[in-house]
Short mmCIF file of C-alpha atoms and ligand atoms in Angstrom, two decimals:
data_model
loop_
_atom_site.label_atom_id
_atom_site.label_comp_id
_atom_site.label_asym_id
_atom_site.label_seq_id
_atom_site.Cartn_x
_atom_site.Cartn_y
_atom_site.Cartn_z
CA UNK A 1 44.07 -6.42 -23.93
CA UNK A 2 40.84 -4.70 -22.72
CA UNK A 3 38.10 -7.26 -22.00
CA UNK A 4 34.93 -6.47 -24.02
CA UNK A 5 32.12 -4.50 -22.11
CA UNK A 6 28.61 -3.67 -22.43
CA UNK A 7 26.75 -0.18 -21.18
CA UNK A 8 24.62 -1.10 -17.88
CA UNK A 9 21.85 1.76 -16.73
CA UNK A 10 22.69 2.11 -13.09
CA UNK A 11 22.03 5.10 -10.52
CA UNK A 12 24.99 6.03 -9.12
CA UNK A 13 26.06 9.02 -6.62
CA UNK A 14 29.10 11.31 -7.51
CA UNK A 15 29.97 12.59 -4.32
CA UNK A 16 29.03 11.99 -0.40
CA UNK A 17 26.54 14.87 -0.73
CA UNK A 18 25.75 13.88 -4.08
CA UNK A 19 22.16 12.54 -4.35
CA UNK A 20 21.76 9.11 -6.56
CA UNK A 21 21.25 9.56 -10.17
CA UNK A 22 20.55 8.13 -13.51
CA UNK A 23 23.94 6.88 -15.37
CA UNK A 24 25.59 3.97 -17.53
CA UNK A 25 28.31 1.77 -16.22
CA UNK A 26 30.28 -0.92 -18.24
CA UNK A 27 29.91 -4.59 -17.30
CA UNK A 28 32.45 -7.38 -18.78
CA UNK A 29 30.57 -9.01 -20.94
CA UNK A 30 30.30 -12.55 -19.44
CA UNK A 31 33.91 -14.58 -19.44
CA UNK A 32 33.19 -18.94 -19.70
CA UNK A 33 32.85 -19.23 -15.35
CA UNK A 34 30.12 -15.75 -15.61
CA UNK A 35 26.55 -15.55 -15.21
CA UNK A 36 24.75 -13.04 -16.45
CA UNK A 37 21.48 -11.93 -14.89
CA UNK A 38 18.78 -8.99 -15.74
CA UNK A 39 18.39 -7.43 -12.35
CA UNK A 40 14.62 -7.59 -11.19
CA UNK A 41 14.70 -6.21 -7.60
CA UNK A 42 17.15 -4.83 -5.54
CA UNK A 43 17.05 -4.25 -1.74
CA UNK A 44 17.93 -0.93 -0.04
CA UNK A 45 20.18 -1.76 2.71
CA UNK A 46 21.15 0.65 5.52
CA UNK A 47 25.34 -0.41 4.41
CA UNK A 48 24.46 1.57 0.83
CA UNK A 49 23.22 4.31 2.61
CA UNK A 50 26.41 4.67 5.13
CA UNK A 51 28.76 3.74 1.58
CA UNK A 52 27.26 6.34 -0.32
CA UNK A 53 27.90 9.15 2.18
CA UNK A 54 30.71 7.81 2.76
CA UNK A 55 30.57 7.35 6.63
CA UNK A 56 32.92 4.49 7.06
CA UNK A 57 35.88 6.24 5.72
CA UNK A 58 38.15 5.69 8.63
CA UNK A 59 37.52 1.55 7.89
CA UNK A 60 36.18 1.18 4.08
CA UNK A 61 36.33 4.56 2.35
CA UNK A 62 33.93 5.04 -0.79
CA UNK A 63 35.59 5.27 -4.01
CA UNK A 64 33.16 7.44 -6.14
CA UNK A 65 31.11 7.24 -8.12
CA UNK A 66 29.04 4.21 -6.40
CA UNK A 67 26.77 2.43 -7.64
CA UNK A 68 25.67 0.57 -4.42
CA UNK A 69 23.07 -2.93 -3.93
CA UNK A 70 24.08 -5.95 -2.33
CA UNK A 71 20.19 -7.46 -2.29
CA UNK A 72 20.07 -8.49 -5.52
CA UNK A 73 17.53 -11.23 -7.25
CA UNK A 74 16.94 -11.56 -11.20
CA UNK A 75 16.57 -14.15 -14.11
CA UNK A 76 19.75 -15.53 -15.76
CA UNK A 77 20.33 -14.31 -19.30
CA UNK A 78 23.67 -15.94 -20.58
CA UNK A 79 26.18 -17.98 -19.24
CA UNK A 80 29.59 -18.65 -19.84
CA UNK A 81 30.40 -22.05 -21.82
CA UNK A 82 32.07 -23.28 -18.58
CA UNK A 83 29.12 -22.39 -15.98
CA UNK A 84 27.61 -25.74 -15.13
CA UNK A 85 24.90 -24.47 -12.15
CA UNK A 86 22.78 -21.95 -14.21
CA UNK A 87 21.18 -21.57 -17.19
CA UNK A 88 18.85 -18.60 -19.16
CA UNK A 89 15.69 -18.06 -17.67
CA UNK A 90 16.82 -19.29 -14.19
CA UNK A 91 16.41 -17.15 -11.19
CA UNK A 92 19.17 -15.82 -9.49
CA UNK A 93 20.73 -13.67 -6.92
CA UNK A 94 23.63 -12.36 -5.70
CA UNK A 95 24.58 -10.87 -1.84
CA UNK A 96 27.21 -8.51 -0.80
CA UNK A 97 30.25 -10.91 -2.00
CA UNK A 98 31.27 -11.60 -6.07
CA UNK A 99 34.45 -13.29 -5.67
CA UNK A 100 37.37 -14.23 -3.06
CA UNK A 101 40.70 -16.01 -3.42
CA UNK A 102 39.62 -19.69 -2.82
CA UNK A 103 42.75 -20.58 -1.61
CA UNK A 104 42.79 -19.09 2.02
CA UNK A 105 41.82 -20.97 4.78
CA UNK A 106 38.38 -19.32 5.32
CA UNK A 107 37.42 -20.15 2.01
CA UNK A 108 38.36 -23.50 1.94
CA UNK A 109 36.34 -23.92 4.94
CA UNK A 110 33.28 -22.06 3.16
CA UNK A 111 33.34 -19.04 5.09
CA UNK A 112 34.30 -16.25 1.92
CA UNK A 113 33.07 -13.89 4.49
CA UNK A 114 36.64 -13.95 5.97
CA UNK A 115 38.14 -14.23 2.89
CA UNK A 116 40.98 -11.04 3.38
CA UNK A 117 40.91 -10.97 -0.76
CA UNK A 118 37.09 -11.01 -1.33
CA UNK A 119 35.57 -8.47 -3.53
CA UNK A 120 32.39 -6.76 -2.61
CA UNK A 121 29.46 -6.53 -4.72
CA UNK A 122 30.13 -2.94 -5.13
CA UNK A 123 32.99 -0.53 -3.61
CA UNK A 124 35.34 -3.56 -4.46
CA UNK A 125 38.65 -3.95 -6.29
CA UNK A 126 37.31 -4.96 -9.97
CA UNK A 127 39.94 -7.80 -10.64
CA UNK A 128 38.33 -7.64 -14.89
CA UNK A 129 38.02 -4.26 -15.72
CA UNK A 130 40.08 -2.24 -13.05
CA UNK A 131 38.47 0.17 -10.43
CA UNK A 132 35.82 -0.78 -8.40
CA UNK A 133 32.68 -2.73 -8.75
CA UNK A 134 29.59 -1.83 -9.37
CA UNK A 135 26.65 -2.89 -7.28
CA UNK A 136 22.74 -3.67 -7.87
CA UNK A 137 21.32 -0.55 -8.45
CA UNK A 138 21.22 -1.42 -12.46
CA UNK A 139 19.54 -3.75 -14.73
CA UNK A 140 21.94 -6.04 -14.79
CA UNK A 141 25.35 -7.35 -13.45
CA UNK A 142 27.71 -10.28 -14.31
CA UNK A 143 29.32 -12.45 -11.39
CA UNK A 144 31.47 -16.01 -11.55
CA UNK A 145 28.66 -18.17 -11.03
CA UNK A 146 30.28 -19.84 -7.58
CA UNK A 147 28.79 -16.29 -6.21
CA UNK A 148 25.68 -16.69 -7.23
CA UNK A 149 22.92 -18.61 -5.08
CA UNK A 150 19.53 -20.27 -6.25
CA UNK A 151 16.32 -18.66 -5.37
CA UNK A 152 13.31 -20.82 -4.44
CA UNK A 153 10.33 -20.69 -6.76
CA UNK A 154 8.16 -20.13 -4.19
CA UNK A 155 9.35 -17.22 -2.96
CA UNK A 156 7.56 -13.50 -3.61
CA UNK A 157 11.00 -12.14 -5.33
CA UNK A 158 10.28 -8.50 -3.84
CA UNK A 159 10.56 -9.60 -0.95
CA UNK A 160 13.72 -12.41 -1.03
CA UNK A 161 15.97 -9.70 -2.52
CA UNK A 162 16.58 -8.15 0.66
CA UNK A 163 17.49 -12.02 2.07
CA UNK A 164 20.64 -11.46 0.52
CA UNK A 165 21.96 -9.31 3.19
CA UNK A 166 19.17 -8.47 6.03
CA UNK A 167 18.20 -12.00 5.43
CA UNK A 168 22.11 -13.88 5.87
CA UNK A 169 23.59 -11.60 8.33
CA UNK A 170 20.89 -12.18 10.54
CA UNK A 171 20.96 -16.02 10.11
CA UNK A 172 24.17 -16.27 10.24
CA UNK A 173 25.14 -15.38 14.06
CA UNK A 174 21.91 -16.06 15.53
CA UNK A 175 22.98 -19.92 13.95
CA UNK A 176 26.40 -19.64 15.23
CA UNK A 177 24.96 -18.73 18.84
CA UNK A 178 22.45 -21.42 19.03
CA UNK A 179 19.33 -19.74 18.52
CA UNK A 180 16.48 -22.13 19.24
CA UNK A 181 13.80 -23.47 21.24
CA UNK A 182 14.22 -23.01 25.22
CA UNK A 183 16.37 -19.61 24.19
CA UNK A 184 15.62 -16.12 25.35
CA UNK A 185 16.45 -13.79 22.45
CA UNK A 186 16.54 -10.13 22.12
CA UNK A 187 16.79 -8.14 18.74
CA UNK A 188 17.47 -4.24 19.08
CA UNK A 189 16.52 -1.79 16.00
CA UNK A 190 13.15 -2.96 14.36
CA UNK A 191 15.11 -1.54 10.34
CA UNK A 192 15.63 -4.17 7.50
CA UNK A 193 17.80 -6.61 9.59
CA UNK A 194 16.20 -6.26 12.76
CA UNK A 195 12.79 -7.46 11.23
CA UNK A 196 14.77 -10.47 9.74
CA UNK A 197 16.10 -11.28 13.04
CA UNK A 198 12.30 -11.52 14.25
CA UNK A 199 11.13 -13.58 11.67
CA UNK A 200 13.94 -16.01 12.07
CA UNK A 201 13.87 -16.26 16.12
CA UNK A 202 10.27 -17.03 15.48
CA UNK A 203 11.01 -19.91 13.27
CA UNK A 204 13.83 -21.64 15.29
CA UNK A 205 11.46 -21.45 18.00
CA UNK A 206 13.15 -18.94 20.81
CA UNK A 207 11.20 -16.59 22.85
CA UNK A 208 11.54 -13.45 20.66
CA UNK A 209 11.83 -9.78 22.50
CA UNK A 210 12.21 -6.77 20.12
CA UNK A 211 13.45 -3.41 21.29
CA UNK A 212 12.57 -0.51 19.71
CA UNK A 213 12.89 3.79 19.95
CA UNK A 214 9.53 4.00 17.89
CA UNK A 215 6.48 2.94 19.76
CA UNK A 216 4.70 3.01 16.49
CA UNK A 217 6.43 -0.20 15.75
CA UNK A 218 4.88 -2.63 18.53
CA UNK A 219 2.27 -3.92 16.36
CA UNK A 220 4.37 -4.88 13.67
CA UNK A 221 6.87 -6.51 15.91
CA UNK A 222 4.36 -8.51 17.20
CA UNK A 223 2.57 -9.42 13.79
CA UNK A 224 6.21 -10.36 12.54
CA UNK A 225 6.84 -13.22 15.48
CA UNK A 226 8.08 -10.99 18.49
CA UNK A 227 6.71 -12.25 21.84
CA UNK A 228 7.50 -8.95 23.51
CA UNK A 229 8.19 -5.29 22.78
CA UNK A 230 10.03 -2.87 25.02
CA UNK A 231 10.59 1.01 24.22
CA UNK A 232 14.12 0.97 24.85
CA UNK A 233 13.71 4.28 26.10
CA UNK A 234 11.68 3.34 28.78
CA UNK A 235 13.60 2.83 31.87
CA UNK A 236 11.35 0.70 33.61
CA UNK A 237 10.56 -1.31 31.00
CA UNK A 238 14.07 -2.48 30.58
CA UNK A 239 14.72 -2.95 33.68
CA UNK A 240 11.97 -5.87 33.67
CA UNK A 241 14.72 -7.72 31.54
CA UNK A 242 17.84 -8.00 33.63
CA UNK A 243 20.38 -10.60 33.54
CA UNK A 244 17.70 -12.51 31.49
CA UNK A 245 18.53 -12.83 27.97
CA UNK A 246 20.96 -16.00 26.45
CA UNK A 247 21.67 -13.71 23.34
CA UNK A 248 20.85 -9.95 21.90
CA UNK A 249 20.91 -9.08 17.82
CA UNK A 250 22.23 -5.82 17.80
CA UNK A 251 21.09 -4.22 14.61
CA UNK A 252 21.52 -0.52 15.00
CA UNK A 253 22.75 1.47 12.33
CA UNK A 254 23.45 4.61 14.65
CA UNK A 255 25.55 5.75 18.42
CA UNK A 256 23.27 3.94 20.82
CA UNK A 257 23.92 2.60 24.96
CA UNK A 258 25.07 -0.93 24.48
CA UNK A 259 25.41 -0.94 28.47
CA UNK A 260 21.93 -0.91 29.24
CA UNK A 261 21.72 -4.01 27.07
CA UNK A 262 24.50 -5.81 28.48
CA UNK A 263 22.88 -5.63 31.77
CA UNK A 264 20.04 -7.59 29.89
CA UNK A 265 22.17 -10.77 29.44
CA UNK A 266 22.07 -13.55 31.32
CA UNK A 267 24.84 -15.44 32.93
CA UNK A 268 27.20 -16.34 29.71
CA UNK A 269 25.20 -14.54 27.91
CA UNK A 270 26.22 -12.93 24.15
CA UNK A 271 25.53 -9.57 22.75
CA UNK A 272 26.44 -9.81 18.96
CA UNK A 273 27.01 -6.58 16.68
CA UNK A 274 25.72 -7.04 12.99
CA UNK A 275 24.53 -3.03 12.97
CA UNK A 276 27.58 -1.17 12.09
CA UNK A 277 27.57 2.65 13.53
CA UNK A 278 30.18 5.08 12.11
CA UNK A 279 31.62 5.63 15.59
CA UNK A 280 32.92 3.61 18.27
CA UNK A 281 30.72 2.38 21.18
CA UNK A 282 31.51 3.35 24.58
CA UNK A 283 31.42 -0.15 27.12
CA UNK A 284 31.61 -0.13 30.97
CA UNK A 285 33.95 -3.08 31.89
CA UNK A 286 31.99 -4.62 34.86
CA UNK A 287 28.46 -4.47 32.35
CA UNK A 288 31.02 -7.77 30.46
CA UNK A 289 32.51 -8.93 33.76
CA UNK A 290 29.68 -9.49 35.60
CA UNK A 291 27.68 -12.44 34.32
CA UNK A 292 30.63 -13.42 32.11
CA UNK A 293 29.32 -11.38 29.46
CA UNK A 294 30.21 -11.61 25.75
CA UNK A 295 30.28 -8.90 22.90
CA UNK A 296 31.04 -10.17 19.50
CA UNK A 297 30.02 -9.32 15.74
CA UNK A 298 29.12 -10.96 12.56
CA UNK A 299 29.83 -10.07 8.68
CA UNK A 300 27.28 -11.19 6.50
CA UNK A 301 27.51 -15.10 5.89
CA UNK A 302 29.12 -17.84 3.54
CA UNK A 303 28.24 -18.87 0.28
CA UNK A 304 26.76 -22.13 1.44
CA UNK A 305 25.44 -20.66 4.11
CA UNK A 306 22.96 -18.47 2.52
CA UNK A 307 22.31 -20.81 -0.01
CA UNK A 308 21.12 -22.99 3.17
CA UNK A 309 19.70 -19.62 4.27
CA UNK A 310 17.33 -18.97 1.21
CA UNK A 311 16.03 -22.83 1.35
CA UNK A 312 15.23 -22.32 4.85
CA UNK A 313 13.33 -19.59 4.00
CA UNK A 314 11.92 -21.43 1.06
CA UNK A 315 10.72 -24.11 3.19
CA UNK A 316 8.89 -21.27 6.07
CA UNK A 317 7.69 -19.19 3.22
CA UNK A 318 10.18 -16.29 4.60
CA UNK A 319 10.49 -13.23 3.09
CA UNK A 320 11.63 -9.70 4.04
CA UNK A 321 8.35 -7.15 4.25
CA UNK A 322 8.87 -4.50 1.66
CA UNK A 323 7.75 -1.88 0.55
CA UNK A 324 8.58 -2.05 -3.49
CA UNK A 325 9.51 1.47 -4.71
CA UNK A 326 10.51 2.72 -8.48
CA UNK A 327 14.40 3.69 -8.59
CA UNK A 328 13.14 7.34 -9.37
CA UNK A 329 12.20 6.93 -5.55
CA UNK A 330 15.47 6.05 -4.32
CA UNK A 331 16.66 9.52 -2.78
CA UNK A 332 13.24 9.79 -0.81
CA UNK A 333 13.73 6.04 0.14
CA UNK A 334 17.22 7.46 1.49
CA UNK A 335 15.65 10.18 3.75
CA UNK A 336 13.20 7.73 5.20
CA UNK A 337 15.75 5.44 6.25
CA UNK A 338 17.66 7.97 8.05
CA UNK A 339 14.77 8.39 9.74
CA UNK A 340 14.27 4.93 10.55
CA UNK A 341 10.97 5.01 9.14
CA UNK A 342 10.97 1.73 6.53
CA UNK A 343 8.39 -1.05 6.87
CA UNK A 344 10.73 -3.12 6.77
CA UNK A 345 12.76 -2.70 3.39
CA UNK A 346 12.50 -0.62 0.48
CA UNK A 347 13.04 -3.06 -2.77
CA UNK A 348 13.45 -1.88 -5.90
CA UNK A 349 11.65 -3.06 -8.74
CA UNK A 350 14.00 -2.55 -11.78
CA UNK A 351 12.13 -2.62 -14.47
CA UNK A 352 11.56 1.04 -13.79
CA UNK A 353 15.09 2.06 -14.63
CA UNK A 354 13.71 0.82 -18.12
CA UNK A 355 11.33 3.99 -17.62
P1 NAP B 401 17.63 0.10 9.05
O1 NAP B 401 16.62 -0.62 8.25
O2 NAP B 401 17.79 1.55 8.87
O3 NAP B 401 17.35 -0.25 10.58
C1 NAP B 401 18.10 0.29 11.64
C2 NAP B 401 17.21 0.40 12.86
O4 NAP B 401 18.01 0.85 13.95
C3 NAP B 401 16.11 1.45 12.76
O5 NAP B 401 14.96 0.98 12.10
C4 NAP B 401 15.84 1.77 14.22
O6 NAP B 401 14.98 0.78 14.78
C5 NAP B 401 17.21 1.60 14.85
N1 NAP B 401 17.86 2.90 15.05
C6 NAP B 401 18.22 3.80 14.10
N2 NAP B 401 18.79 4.89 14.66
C7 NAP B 401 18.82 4.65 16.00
C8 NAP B 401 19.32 5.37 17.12
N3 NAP B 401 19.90 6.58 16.97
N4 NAP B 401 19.20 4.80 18.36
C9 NAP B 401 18.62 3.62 18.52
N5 NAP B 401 18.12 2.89 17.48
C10 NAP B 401 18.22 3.40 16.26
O7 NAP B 401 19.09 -0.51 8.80
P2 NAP B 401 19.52 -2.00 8.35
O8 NAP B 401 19.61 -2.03 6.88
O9 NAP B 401 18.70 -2.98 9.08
O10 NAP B 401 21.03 -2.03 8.88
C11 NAP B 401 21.31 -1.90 10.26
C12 NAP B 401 22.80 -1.79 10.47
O11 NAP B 401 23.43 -3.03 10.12
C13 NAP B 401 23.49 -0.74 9.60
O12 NAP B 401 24.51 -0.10 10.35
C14 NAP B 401 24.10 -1.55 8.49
O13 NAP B 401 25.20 -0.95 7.86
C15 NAP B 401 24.51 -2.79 9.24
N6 NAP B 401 24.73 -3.97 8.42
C16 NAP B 401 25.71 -4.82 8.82
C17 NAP B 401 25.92 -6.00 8.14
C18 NAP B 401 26.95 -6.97 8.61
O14 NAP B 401 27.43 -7.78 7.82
N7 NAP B 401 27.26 -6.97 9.89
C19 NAP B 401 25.14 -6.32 7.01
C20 NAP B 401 24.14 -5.43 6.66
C21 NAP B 401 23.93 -4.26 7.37
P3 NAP B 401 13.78 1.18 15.79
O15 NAP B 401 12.94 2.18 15.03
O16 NAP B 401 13.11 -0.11 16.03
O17 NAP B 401 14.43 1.74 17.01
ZN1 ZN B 402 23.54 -4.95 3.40
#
């Protein structure tokens, strides 16, 4: 039997050249373990912009059309007769995951983020209605309410939308690698994620270095907790940071020289990957050797984890800095981040697709 949908407004994109446009998408109507929620902001995230033109085909190719968003906060406005954690009128939100098998060993251990059966927000296997899921660019979406996380009043929603990716993957690692007081800590790529990583450091107390290509950027990165900026493409400037950092956030979205940021590290030091360029990275073996060097990377986070992640945040009055833009917007917000000019994340207010 077909389960019972409703029409969703959504923007979606029709082809990798296609630019983003208006459109209706079904949702299940909520089953007794669903949630729904009216979609009030939704992050831009550099991941929708690489999905949508498809440039991760050779690891995750886009099934179109897309309707990408993985930063997504709104108010509940039904619930399923078995859904114990939410009720109407309750503020939600929803990340990059909207179910897994719970039965693998990285989900019993609360890491979904390994999960090899989870389904992505959007781009994923639709296990109700068949082909994929739709993501957050819409006014609304339905998820089993184990994926959905509680927002803290306190927070400016605008701006904790984008916490649901920038904010987790960014927590996540810099967490797992011991991040803290009496730590040296670089972050490379001043985007959406990169400004997260400051703003986090900051908090756990490290000494915070950003490196950025735009010079324009310094002020900011200083305003948003940095202790130091470097122009990575400054030679000399780099070179006043060898074999000195405990651990570099790389968020990059594009080809860049990890090498001359491997020679930043410090003896045992860790270079961790959350950016995600389309093509491989080119690494000199004695830039690891050396030092004992380590290169790792980092999906996302756990469910628990960014539920720890947004009370942490709740508790330092953390947000993401964004500039809030109508959905009509959203193909001009695209150019701008392929520019890498964003301060620091475009979030979409929704109630415009109501326009
Ligand atoms: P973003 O806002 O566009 O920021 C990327 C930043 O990278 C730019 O602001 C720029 O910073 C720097 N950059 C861009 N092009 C560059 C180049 N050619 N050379 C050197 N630096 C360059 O993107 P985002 O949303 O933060 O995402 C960053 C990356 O993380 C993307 O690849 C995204 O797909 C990935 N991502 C991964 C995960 C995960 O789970 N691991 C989750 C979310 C996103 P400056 O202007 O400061 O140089
Ligand atoms: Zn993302």
């Amino acid at each position: 039997m077909q389960r019972p949908t409703y029409k969703a407004k959504a923007y979606s994109a029709a082809s990798a050249k296609s630019a983003l446009a208006s459109t209706t998408i079904p949702r299940r109507e909520p089953t007794d373990h669903d949630v729904q929620i009216e979609i009030l902001f939704c992050g831009i995230c550099h991941s929708d912009f690489h999905s949508v033109r498809d440039e991760w085909s050779d690891f995750m190719a886009t099934t179109y059309p897309i309707v990408p968003g993985h930063e997504i906060v709104g108010r509940v406005t039904e619930v399923g007769s078995a859904v114990k954690k939410f009720k109407p009128g309750d503020l939600a939100a929803v990340g990059c995951m909207v179910d897994s098998d719970r039965t693998c060993p990285h989900c019993k251990a609360g890491l979904e983020q390994f999960c090899p059966n989870f389904v992505l927000t959007y781009n994923g296997p639709d296990k109700h209605l068949g082909g994929v899921t739709y993501g957050g660019y819409s006014d609304s979406i339905v998820v089993d309410e184990e994926f959905v996380l509680r927002v803290p009043t306190n927070l400016n929603l605008a701006g904790a939308a984008p916490l649901l990716c920038a904010g987790i993957t960014t927590y996540s690692p810099m967490h797992h690698w011991n991040v803290g007081k009496g730590k040296k800590v670089g972050v490379v790529g001043l985007g959406g994620l990169g400004h997260m990583a400051v703003k986090f450091g900051h908090a756990l107390g490290a000494h915070v270095v950003v490196f950025t290509t735009s010079p324009n950027k310094k002020e900011d990165a200083l305003r948003l907790g940095a202790d130091e900026v470097v122009v990575s493409r400054n030679a000399d400037e780099m070179k006043k940071h060898n074999a000195s950092f405990d651990f570099i956030l790389d968020a990059v979205s594009a080809d860049h020289d990890l090498n001359s940021y491997l020679r930043l590290l410090g003896r045992d030091g860790n270079i961790t990957l959350v950016g995600a360029p389309p093509k491989p990275l080119a690494i000199a073996a004695f830039n690891l050797i050396m030092g004992r060097h380590s290169l790792s990377g980092s999906p996302i986070g756990g469910i628990a984890e960014t539920q720890e992640m947004l009370e942490f945040c709740g508790k330092h009055n953390i947000t993401a800095d964004v500039e809030v833009i109508p959905i009509q917007k959203v193909n001009e917000a695209y150019d701008r981040l392929s520019k890498s000019d964003v301060k620091y994340r475009f979030s979409i207010d929704m109630a415009s697709l109501k326009a």
